[in-house]
mmCIF file of N, CA and C in Angstrom:
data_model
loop_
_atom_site.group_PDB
_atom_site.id
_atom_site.type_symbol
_atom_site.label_atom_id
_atom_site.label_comp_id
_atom_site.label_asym_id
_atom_site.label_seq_id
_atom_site.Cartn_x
_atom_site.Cartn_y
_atom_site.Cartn_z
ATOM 1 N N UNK A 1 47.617 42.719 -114.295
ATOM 2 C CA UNK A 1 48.781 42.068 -113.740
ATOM 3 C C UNK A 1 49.859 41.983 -114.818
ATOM 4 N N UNK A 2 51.213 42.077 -114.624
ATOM 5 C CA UNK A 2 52.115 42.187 -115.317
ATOM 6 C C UNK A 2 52.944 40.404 -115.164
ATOM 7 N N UNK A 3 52.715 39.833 -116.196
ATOM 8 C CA UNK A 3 53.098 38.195 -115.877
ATOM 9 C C UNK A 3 54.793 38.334 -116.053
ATOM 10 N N UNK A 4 55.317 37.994 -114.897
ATOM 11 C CA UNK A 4 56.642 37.855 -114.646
ATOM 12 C C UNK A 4 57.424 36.815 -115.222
ATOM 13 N N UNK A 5 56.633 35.736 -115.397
ATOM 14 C CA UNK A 5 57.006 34.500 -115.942
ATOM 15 C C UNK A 5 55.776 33.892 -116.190
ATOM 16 N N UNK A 6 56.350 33.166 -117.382
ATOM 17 C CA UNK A 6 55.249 31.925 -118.010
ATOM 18 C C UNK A 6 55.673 30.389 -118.019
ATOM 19 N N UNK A 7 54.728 29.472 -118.291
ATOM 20 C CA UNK A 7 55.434 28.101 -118.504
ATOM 21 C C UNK A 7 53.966 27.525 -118.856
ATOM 22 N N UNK A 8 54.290 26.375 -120.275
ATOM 23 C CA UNK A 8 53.455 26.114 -120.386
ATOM 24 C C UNK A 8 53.611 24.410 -120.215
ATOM 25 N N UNK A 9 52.441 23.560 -119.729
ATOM 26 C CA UNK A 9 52.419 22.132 -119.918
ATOM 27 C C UNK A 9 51.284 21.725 -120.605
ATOM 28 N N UNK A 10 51.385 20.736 -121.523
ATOM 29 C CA UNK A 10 50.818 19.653 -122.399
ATOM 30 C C UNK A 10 50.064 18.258 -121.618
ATOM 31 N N UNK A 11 49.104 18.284 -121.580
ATOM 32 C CA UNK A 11 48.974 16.484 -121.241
ATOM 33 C C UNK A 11 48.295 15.811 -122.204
ATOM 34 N N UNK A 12 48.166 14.933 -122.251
ATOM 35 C CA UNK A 12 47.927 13.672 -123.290
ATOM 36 C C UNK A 12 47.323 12.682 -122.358
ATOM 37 N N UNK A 13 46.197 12.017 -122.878
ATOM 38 C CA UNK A 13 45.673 10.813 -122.170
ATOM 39 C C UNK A 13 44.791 10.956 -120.847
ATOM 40 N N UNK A 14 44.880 12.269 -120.630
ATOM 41 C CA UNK A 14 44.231 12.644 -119.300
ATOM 42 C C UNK A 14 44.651 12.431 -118.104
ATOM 43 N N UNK A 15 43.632 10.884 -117.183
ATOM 44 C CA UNK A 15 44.702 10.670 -115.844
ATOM 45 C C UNK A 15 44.975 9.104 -116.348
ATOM 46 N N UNK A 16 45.198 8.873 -117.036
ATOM 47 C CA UNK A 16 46.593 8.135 -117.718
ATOM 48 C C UNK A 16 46.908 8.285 -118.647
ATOM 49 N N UNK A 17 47.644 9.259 -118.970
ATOM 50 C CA UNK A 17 48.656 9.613 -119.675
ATOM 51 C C UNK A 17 50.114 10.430 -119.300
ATOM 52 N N UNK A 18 49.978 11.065 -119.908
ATOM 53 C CA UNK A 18 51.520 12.107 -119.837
ATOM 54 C C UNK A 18 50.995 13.467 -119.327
ATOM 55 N N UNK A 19 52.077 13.806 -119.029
ATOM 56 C CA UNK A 19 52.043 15.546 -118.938
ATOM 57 C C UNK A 19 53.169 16.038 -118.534
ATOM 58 N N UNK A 20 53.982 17.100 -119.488
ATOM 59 C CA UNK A 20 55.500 17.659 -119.991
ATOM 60 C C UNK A 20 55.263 19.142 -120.153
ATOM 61 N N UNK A 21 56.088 19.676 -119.829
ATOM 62 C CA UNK A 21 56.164 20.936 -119.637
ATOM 63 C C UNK A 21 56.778 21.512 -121.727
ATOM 64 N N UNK A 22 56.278 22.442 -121.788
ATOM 65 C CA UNK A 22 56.771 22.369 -123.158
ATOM 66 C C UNK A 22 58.530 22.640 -122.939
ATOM 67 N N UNK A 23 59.084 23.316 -122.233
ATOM 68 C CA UNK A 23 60.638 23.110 -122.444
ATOM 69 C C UNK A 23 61.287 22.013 -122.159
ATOM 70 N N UNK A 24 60.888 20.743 -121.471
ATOM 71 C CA UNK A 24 61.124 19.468 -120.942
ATOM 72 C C UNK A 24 61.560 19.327 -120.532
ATOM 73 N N UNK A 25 61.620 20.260 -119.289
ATOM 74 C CA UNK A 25 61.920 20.351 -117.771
ATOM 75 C C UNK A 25 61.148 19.392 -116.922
ATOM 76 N N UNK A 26 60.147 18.718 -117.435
ATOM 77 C CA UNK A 26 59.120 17.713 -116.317
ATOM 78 C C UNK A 26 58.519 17.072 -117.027
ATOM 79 N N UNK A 27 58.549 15.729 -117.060
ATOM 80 C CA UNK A 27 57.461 14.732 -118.171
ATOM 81 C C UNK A 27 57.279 14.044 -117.094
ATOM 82 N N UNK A 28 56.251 13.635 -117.155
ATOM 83 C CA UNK A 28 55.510 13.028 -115.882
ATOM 84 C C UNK A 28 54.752 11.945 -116.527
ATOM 85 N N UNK A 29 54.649 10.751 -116.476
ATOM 86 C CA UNK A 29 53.530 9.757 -116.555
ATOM 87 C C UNK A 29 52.484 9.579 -115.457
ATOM 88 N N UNK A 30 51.470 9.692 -115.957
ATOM 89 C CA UNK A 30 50.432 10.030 -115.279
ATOM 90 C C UNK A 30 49.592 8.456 -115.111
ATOM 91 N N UNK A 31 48.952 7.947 -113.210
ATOM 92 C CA UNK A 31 48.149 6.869 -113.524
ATOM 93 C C UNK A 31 47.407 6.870 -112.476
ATOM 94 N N UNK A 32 45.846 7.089 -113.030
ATOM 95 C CA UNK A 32 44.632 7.068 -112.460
ATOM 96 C C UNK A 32 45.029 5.855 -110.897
ATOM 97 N N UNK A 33 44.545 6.707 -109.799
ATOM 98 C CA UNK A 33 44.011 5.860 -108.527
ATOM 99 C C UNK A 33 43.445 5.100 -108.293
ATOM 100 N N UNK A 34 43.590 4.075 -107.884
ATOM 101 C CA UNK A 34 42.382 2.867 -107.592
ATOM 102 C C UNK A 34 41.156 3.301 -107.424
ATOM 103 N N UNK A 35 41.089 4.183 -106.189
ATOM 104 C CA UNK A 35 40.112 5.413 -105.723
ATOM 105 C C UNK A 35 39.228 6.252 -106.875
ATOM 106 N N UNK A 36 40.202 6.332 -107.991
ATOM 107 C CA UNK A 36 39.010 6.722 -108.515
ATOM 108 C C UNK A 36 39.011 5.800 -110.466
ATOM 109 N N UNK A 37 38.819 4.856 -109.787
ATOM 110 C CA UNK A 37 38.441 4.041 -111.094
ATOM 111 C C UNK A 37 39.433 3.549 -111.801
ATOM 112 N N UNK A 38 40.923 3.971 -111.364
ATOM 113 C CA UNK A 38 41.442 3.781 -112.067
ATOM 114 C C UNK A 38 42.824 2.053 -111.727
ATOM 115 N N UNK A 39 43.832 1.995 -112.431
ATOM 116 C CA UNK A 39 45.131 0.759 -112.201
ATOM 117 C C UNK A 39 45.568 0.985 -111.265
ATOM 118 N N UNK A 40 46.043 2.300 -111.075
ATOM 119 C CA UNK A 40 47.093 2.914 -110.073
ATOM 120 C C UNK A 40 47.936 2.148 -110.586
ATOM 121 N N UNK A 41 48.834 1.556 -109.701
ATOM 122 C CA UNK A 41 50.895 1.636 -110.228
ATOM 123 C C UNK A 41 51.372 2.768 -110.461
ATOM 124 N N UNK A 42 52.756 2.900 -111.051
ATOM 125 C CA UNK A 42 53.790 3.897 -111.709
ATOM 126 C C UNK A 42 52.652 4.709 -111.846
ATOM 127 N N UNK A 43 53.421 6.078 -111.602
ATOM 128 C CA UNK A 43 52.981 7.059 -112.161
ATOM 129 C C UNK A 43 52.515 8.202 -111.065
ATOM 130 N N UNK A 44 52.100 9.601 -111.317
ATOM 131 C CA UNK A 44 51.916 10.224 -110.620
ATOM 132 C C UNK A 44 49.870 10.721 -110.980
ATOM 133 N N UNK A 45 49.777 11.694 -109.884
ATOM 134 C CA UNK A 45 48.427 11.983 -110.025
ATOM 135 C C UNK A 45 48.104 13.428 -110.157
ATOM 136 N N UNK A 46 47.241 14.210 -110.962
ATOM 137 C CA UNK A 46 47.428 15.429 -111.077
ATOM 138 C C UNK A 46 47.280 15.861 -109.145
ATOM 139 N N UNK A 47 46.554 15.550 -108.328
ATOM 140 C CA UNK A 47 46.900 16.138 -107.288
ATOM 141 C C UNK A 47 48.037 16.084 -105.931
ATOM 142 N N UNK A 48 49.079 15.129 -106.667
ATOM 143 C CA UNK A 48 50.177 15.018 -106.415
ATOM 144 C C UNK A 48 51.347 16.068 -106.879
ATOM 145 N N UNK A 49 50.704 16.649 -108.044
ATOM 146 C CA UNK A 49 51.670 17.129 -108.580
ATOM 147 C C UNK A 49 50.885 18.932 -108.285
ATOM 148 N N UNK A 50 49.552 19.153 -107.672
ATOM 149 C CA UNK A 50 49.199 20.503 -107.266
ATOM 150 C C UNK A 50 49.632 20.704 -105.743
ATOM 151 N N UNK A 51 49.485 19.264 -105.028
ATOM 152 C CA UNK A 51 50.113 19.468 -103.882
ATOM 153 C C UNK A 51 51.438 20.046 -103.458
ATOM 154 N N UNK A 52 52.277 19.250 -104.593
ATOM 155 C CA UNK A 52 53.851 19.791 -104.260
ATOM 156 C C UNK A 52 53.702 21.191 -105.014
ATOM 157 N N UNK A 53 52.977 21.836 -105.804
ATOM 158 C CA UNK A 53 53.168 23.161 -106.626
ATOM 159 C C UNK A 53 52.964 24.111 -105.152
ATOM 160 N N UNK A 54 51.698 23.660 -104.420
ATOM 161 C CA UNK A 54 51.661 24.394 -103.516
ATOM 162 C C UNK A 54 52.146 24.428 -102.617
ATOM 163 N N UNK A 55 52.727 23.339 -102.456
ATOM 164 C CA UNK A 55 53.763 23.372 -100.959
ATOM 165 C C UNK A 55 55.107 24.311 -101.078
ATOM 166 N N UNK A 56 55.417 23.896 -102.396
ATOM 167 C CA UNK A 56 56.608 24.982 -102.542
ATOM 168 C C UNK A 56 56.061 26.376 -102.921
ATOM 169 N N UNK A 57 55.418 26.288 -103.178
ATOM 170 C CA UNK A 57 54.914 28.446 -103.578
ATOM 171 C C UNK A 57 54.678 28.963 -102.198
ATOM 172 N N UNK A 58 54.009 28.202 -101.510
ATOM 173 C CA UNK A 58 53.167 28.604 -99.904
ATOM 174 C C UNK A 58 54.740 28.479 -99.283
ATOM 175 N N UNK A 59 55.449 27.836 -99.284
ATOM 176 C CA UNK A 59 56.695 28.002 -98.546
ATOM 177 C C UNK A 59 57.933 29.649 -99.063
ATOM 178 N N UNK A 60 57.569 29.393 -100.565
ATOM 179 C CA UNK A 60 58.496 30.435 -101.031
ATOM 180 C C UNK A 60 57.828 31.306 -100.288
ATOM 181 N N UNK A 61 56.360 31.955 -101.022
ATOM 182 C CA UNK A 61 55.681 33.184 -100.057
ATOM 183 C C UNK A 61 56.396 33.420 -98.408
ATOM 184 N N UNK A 62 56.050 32.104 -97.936
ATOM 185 C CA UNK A 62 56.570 32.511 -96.531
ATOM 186 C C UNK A 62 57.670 32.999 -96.471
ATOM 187 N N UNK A 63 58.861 32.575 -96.795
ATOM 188 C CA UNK A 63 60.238 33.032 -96.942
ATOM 189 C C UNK A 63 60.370 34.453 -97.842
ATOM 190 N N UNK A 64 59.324 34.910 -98.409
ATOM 191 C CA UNK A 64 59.138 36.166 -99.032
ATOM 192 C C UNK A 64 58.842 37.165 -97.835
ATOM 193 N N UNK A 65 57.817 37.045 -97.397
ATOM 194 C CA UNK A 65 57.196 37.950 -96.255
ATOM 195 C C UNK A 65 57.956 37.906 -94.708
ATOM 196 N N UNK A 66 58.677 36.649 -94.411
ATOM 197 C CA UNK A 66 59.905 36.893 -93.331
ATOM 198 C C UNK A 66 60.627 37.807 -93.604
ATOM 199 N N UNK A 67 61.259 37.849 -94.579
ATOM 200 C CA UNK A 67 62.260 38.328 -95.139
ATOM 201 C C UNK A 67 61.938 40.032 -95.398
ATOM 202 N N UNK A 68 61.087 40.116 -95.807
ATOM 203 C CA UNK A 68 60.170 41.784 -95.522
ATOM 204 C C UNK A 68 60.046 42.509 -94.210
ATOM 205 N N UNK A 69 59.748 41.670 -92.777
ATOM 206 C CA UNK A 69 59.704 41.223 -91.663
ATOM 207 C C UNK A 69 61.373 41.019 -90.875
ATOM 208 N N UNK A 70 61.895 40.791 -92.006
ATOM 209 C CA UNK A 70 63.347 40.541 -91.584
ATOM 210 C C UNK A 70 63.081 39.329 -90.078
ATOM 211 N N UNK A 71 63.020 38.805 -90.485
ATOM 212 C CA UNK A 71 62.394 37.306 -89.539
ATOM 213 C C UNK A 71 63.246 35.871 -90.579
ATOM 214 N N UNK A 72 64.555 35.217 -89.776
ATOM 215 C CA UNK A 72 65.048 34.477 -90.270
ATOM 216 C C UNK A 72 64.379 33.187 -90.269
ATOM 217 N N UNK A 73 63.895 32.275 -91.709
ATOM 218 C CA UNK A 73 63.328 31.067 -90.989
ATOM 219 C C UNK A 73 64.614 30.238 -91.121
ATOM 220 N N UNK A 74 64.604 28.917 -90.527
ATOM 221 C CA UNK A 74 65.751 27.847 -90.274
ATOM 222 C C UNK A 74 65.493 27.100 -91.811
ATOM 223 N N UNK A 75 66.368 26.502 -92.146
ATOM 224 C CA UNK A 75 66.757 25.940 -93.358
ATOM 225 C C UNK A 75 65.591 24.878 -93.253
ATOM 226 N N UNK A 76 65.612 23.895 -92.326
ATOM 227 C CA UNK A 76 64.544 23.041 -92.110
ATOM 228 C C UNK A 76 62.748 23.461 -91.494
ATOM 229 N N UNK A 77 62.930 24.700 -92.069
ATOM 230 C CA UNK A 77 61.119 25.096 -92.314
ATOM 231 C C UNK A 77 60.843 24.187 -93.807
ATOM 232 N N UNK A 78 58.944 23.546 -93.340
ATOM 233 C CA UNK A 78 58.740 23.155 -94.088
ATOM 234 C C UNK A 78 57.005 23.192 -94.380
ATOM 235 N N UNK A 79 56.538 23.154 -95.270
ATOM 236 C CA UNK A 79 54.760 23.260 -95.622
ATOM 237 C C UNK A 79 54.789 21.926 -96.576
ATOM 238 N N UNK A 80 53.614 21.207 -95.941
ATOM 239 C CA UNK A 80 53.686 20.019 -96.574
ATOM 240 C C UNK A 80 52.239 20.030 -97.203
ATOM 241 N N UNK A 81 51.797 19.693 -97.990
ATOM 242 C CA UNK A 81 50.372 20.520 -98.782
ATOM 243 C C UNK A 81 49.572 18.775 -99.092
ATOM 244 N N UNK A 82 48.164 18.580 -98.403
ATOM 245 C CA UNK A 82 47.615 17.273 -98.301
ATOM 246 C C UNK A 82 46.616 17.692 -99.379
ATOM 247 N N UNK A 83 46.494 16.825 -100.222
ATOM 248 C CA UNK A 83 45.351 17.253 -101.180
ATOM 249 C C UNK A 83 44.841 15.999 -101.427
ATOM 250 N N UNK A 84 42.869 15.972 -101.592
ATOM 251 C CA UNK A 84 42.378 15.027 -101.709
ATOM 252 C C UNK A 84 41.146 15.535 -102.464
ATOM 253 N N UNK A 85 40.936 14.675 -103.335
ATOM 254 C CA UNK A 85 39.707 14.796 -104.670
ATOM 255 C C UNK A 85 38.215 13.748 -103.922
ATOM 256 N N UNK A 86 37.369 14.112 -104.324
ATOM 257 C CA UNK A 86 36.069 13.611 -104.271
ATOM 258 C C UNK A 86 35.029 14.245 -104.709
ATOM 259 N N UNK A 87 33.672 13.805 -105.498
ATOM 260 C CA UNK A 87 32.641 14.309 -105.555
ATOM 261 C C UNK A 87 32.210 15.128 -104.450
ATOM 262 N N UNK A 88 31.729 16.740 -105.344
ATOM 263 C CA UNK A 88 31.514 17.856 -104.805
ATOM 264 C C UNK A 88 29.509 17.448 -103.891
ATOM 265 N N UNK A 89 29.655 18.094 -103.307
ATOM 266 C CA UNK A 89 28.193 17.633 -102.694
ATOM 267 C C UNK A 89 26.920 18.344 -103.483
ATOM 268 N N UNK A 90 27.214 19.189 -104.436
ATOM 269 C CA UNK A 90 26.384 19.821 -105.111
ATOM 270 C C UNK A 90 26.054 18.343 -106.669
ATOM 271 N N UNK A 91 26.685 17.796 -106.658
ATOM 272 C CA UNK A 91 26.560 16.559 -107.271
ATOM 273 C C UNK A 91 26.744 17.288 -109.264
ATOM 274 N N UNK A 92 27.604 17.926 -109.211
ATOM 275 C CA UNK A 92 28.162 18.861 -110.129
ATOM 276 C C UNK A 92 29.632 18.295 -111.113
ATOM 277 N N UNK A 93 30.502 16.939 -110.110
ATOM 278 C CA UNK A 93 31.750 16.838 -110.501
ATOM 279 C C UNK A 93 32.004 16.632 -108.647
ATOM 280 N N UNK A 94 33.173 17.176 -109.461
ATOM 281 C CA UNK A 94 34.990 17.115 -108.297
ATOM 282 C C UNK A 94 35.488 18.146 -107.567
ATOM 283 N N UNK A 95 36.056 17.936 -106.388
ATOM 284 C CA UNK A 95 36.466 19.127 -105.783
ATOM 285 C C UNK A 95 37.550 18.628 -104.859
ATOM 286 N N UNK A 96 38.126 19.434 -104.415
ATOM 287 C CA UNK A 96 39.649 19.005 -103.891
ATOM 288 C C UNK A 96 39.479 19.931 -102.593
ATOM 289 N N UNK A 97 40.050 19.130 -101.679
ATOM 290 C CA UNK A 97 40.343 19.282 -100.365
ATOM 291 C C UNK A 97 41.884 19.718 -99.633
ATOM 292 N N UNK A 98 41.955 20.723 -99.519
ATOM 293 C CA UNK A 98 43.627 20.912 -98.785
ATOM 294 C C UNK A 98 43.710 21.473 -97.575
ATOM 295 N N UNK A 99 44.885 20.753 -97.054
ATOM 296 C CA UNK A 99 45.556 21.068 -95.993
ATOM 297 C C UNK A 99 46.810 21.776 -96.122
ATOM 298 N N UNK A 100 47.110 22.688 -95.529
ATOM 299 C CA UNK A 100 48.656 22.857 -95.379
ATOM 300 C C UNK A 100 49.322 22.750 -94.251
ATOM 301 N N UNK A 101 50.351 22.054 -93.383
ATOM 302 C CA UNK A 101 50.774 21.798 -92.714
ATOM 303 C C UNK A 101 52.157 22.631 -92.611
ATOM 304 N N UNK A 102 52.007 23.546 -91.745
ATOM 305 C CA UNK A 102 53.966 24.147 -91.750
ATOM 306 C C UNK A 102 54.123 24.385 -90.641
ATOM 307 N N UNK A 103 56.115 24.253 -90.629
ATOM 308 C CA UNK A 103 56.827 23.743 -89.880
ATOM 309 C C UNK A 103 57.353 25.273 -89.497
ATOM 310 N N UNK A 104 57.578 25.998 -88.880
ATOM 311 C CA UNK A 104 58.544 26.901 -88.519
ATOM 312 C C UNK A 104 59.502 27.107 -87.356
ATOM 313 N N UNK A 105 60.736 26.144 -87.115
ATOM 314 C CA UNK A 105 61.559 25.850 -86.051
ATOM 315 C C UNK A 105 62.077 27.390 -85.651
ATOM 316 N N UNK A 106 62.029 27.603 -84.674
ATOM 317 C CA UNK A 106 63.075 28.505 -83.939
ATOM 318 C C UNK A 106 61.738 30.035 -83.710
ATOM 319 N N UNK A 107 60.914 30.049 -84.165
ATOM 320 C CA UNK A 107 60.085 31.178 -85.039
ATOM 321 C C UNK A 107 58.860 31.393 -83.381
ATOM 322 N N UNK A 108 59.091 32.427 -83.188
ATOM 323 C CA UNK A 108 58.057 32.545 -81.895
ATOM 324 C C UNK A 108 56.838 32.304 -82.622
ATOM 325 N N UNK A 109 55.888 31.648 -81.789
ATOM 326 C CA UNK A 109 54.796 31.055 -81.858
ATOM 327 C C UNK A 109 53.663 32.261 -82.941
ATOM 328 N N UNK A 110 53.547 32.848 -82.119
ATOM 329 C CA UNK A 110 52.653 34.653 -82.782
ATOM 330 C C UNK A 110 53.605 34.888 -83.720
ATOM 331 N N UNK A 111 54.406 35.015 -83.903
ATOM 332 C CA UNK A 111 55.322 35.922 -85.118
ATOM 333 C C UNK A 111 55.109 34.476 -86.231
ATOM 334 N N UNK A 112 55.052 33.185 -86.079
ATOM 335 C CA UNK A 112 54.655 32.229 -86.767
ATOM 336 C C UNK A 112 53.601 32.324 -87.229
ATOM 337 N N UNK A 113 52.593 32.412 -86.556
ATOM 338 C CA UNK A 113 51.062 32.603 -86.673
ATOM 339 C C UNK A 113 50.666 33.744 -88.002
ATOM 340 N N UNK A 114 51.526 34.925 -87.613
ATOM 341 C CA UNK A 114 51.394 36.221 -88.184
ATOM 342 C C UNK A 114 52.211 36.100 -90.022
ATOM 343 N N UNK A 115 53.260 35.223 -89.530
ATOM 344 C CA UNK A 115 54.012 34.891 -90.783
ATOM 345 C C UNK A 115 52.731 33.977 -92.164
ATOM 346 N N UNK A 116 52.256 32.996 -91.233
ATOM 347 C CA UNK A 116 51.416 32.060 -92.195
ATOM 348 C C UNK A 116 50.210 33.079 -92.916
ATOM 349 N N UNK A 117 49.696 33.570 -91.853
ATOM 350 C CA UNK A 117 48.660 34.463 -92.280
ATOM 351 C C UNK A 117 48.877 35.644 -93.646
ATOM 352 N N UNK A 118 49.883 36.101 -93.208
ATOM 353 C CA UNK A 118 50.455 37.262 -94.607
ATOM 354 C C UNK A 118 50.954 36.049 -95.965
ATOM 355 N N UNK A 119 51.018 34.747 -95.583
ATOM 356 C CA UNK A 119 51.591 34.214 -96.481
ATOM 357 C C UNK A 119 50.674 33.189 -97.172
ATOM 358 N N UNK A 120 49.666 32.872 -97.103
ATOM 359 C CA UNK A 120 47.994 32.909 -97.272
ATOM 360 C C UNK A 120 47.492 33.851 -98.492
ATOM 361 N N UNK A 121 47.913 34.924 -98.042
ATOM 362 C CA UNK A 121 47.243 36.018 -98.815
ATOM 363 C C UNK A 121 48.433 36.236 -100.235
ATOM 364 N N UNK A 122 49.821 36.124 -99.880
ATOM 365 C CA UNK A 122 50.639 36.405 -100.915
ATOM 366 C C UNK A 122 50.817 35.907 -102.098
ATOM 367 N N UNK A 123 50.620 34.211 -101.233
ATOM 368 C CA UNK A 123 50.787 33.244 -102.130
ATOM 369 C C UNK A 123 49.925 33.174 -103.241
ATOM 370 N N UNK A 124 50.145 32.701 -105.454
ATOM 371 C CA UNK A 124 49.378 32.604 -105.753
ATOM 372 C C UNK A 124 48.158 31.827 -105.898
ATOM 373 N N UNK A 125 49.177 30.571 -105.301
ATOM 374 C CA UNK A 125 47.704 29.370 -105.223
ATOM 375 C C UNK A 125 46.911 29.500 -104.456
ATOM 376 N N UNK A 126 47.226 30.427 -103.542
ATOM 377 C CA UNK A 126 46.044 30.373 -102.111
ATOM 378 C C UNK A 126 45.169 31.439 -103.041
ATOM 379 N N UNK A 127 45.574 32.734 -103.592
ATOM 380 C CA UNK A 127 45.025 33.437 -103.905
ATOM 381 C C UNK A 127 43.997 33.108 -105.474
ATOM 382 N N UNK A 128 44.036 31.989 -105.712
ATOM 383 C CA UNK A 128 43.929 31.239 -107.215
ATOM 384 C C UNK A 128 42.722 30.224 -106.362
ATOM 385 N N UNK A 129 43.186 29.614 -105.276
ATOM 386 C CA UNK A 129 41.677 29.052 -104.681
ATOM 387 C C UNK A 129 41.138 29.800 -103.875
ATOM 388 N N UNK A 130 40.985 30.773 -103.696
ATOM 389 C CA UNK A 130 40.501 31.499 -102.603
ATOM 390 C C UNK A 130 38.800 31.534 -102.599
ATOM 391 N N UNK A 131 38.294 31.225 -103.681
ATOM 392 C CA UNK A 131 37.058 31.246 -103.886
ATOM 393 C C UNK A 131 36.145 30.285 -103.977
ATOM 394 N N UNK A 132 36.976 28.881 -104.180
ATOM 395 C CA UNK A 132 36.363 27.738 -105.136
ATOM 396 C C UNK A 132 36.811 26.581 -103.943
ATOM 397 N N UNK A 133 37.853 27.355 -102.783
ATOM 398 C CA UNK A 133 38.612 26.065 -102.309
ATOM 399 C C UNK A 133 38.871 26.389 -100.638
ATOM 400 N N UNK A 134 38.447 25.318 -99.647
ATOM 401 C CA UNK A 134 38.706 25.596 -98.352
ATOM 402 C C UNK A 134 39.885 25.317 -98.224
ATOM 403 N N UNK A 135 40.984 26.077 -98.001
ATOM 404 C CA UNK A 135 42.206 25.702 -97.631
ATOM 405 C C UNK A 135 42.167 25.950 -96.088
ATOM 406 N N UNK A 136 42.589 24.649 -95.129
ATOM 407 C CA UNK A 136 43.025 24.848 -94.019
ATOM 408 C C UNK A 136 44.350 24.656 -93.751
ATOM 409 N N UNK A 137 45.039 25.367 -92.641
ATOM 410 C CA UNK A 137 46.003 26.035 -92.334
ATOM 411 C C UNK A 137 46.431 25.657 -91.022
ATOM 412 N N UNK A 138 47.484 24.640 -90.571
ATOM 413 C CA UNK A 138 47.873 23.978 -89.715
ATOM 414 C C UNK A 138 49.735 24.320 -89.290
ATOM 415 N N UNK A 139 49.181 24.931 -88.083
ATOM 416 C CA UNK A 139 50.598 25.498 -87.954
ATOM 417 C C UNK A 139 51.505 24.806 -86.742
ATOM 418 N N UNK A 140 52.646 23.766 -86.626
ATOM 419 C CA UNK A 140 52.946 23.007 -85.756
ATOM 420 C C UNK A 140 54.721 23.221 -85.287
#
């Protein structure tokens, strides 16, 4: 693979601490969930912050492969990405649970259907869990 772009982030403290992108484009304070042991308050959660990575990549993809398709989506298309952590049943650790939820106004139903599907496969996060991760796929 030929890497088109790079970016690297730093964290500190784990899930309470920090985590900054090294150009400091994003510093994030980070604070453990009630849910899982932790204060909660301020702060964000690493799967807050994979959810929105994927909501926007799974959306770009889509708007990649319309556009190949020559298939206009409406400004207000949207993929909203549900992510949830819990002990894996193999009793190994952690594993994360996602949903993706997308919106495609105006978009015939099948040509929607057909859009998500090519955009599944394009995308890199889908293609980055494809092995390790059930992603389900909710098209409304």
């Amino acid at each position: 693979m030929k890497t088109l772009y790079q970016t690297r982030a730093i964290a500190t403290g784990g899930r309470t601490g920090r985590v900054r992108t090294a150009d400091g484009g994003l510093d994030v304070t980070l604070a453990a969930p009630r849910e899982l042991g932790g204060k909660g308050g301020d702060g964000n959660t690493p799967e807050q912050l994979f959810a929105a990575g994927y909501a926007a990549c799974f959306l770009g993809a889509l708007k990649s492969v319309a556009a190949g398709r020559k298939v206009k989506l409406a400004d207000d298309s949207t993929v909203s990405a549900e992510v949830g952590i819990g002990k894996r049943d193999d009793g190994q650790g952690y594993g994360l649970d996602v949903t993706l939820t997308i919106s495609l106004p105006g978009v015939d139903p099948d040509v929607a259907k057909d859009l998500v599907r090519q955009a599944h496969i394009a995308c890199p996060y889908s293609h980055a869990t494809r092995n390790g991760l059930d992603v389900r796929l909710e098209l409304f």
